[in-house]
Coordinates of C-alpha atoms in Angstrom, one line a residue:
X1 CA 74.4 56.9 50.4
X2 CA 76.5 57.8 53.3
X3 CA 77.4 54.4 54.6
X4 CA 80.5 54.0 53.0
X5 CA 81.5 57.8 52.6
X6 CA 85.3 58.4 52.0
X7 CA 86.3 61.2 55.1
X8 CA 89.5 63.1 53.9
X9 CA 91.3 65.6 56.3
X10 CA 92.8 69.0 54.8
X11 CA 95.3 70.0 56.7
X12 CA 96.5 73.8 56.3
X13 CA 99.2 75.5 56.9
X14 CA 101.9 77.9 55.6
X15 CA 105.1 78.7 57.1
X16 CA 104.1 82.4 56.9
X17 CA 102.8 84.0 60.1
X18 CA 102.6 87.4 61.0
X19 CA 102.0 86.8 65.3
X20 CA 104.4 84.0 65.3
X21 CA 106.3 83.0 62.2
X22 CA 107.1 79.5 61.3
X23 CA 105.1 78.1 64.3
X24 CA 104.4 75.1 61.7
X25 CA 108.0 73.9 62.5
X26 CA 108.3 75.5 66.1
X27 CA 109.5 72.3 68.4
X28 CA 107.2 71.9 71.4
X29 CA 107.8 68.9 73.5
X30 CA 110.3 67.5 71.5
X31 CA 108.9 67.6 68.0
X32 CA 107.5 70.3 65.3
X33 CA 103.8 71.1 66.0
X34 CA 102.6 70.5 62.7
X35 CA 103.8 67.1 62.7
X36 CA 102.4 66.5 66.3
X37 CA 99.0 67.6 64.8
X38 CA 99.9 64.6 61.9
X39 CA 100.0 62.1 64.6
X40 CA 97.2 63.0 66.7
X41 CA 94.7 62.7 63.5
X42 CA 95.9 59.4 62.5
X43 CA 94.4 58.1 65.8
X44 CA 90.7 59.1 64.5
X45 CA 89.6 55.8 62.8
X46 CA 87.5 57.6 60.2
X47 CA 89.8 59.3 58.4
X48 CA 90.8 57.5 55.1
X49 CA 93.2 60.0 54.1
X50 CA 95.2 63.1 55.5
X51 CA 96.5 65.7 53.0
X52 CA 98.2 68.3 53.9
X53 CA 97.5 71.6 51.8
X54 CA 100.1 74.6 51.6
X55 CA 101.0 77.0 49.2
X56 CA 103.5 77.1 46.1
X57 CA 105.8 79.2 47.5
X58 CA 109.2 78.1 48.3
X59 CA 109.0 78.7 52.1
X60 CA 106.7 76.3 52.9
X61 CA 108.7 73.6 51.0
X62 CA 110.4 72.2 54.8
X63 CA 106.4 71.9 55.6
X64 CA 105.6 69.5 52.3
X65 CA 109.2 68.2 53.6
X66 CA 107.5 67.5 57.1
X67 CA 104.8 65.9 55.7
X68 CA 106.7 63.5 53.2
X69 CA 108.4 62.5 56.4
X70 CA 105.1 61.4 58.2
X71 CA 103.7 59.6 55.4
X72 CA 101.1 62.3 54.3
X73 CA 100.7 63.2 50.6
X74 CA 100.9 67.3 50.0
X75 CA 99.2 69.5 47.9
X76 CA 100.3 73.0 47.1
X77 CA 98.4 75.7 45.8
X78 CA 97.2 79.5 45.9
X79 CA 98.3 81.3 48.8
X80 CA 94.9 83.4 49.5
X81 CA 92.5 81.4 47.9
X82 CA 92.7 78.7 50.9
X83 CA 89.4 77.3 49.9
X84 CA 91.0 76.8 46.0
X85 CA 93.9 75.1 47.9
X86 CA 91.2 72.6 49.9
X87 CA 89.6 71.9 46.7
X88 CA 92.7 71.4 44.6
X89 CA 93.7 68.5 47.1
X90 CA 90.3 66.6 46.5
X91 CA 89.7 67.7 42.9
X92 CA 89.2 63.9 41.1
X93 CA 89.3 62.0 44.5
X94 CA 86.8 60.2 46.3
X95 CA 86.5 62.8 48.7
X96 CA 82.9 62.6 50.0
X97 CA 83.2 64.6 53.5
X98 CA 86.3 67.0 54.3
X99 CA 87.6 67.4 57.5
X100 CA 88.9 71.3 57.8
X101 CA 92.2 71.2 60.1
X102 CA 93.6 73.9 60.9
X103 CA 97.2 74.1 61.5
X104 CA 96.9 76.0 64.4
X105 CA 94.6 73.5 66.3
X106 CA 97.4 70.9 66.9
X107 CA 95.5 69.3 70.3
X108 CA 93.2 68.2 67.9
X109 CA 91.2 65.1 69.5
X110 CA 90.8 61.8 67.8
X111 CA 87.8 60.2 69.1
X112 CA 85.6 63.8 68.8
X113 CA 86.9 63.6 65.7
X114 CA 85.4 60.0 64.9
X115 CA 82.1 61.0 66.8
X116 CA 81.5 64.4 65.0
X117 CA 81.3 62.5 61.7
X118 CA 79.4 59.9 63.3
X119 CA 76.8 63.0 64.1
X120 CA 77.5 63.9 60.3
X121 CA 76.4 61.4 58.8
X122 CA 73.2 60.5 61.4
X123 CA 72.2 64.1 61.0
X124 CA 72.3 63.9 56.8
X125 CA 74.2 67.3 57.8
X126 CA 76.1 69.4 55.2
X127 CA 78.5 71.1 57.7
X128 CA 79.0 70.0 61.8
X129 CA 81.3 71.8 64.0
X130 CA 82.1 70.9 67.7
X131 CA 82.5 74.3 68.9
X132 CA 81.7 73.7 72.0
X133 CA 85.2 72.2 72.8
X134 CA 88.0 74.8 73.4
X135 CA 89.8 76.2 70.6
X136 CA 92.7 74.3 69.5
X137 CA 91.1 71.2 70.0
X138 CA 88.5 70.9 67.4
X139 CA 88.2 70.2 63.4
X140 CA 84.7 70.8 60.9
X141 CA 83.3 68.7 59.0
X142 CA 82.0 69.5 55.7
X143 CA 80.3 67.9 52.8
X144 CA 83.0 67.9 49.7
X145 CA 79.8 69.8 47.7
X146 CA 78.9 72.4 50.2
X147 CA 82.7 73.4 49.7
X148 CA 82.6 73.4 46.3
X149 CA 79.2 75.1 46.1
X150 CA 80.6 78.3 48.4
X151 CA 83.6 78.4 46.1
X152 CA 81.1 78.7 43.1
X153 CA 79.5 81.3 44.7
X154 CA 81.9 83.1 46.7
X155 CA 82.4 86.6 45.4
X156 CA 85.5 86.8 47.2
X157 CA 87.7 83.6 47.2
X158 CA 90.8 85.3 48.9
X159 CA 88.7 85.3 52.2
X160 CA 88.0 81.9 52.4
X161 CA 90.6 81.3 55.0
X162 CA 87.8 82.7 57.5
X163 CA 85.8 79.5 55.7
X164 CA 83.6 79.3 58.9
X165 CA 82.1 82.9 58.5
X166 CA 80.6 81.5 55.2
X167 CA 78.8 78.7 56.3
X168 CA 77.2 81.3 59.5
X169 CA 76.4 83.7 57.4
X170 CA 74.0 81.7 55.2
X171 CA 73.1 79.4 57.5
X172 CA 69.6 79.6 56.3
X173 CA 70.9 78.2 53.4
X174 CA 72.8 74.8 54.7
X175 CA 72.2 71.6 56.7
X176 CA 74.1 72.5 59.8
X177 CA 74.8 70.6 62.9
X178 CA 76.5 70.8 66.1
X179 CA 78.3 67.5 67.1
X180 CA 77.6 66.9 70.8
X181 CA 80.0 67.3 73.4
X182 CA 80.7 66.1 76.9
X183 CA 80.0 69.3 79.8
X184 CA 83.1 68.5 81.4
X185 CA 85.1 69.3 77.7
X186 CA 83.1 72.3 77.0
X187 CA 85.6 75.3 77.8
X188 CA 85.9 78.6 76.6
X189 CA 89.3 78.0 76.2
X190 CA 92.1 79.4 73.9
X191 CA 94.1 76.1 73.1
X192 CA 95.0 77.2 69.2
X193 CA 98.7 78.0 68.3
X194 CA 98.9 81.6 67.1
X195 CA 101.0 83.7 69.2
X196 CA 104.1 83.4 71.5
X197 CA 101.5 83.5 74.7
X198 CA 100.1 80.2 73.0
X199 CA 103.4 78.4 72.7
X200 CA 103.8 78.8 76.3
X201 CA 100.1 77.4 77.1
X202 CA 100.7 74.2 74.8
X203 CA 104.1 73.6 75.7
X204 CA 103.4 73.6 79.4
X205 CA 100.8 71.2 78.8
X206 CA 102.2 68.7 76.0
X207 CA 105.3 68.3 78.4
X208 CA 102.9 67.5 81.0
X209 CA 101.2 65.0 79.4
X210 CA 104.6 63.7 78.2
X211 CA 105.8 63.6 81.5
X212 CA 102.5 61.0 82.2
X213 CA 103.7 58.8 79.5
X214 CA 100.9 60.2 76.9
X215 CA 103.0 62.4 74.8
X216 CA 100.8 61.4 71.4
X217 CA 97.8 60.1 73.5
X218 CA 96.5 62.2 75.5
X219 CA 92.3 62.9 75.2
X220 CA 89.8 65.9 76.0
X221 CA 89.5 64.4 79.5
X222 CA 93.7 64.7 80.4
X223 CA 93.6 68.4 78.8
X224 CA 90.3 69.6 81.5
X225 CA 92.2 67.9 84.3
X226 CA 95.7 69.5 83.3
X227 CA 94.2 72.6 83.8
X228 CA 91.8 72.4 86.3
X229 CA 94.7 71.4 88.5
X230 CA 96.6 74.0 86.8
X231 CA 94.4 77.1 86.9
X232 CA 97.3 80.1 86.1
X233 CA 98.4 78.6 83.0
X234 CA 95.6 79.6 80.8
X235 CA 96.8 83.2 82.0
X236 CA 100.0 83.3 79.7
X237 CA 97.3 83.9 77.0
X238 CA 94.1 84.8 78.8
X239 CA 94.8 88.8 76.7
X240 CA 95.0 87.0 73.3
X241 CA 92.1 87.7 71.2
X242 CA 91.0 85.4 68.2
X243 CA 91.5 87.5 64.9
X244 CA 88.0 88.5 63.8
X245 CA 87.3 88.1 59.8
X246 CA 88.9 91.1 58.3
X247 CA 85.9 93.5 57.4
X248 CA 87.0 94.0 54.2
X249 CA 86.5 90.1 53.3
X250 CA 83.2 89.7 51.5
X251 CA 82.1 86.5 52.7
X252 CA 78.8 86.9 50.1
X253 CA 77.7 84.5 48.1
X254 CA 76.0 84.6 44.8
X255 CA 73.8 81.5 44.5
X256 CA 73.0 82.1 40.3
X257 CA 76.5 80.8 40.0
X258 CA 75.8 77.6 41.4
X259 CA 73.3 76.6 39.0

């Protein structure tokens, strides 16, 4: 059923940030991350379709404005309910398998990208994640159902930002799959835009890669050997820890709503 599946990648964002505000728009080498994260996913070749998915309030309207400028259609919806917002933007479409983007990842790589759907699909999978790569340069992959089945069940939709934490804590419950990666790619690494620290990892190394003539790109395999030859930069951020999922967020599902 899977052979001609339509792959649509969610892009979210807000402008709101409490460790570094507005890092959406925040120029690093030469242009606003977010729209650097545009262009890197329009290089994976299995993506029919890139939305980008915000919220209705009137701060994030110069990132809708962003994406109107790289040719990607917006949809805005709840701020907290950032599964509702996912959903919203495929509700009626022909949305088979969602691609969960994370503003923050903005080194996003095309072609593990195109190969974790590849694994997808092989696998009959309901969710695949390439973990294995350093943060920051990753994306999910999820059946359209399994997302609207946890927002069916979830007991508490404003915590479906940590999305991830629902699919691992029921994982007796799903298909799920690891995509395979190369050794060499598989760091421990933080490469996600969050803090100030981050900026200065990623800027150091988008200049870099500019500076090489691969400003847009670049692959896993330039990223490994930009900082295997420059060991101290992954210091500027080595203290940064990933925010946990809030203990307070009830990430339980009840399944007698999904009947």
């Amino acid at each position: 059923a899977h052979v001609s599946a339509s792959v649509w990648a969610l892009v979210v964002a807000r402008f709101a940030s409490s460790r570094l505000p507005g890092k959406a728009l925040i120029d690093i080498a030469g242009g606003p991350a977010l729209g650097h994260l545009f262009d890197r996913l329009k290089q994976a070749s299995c993506i029919d379709k890139i939305v980008f998915c915000t919220t209705t309030e009137d701060e994030d309207d110069p990132l809708a404005a962003l994406a109107a400028a790289h040719d990607i259609d917006c949809y805005r919806g709840p701020v907290e309910d950032v599964l509702g917002r996912m959903l919203g933007a495929i509700e009626g479409q022909p949305a088979d398998i969602v691609l969960r983007v994370t503003g923050d990842d903005i080194l996003v790589d095309p072609e593990y990208v195109d190969s974790a759907v590849a694994h997808h699909l092989a696998t009959n999978a309901e969710y695949t994640d390439l973990k294995a790569l350093p943060s920051g340069t990753e994306v999910e992959v999820f059946d359209a159902d399994l997302l609207r089945t946890i927002w069916t069940a979830a007991r508490d939709r404003d915590g479906t930002e940590y999305l991830t934490t629902y699919v691992v804590e029921h994982r007796d419950q799903f298909r799920i799959a690891s995509a395979a990666v190369e050794p060499r790619h598989a760091h421990d690494w933080r490469l996600t835009l969050d803090t100030p620290e981050d900026l200065t990892v990623e800027s150091g190394l988008l200049e870099a890669m500019k500076s090489k003539g691969k400003a847009l790109d670049y692959r896993l395999d330039d990223i490994v050997a930009y900082f295997e030859q420059h060991r101290d930069a992954l210091k500027a951020n080595a203290e940064v820890r990933q925010r946990q999922t809030p203990i307070e967020v009830d990430v339980g599902l009840n399944w007698a709503d999904v009947r």
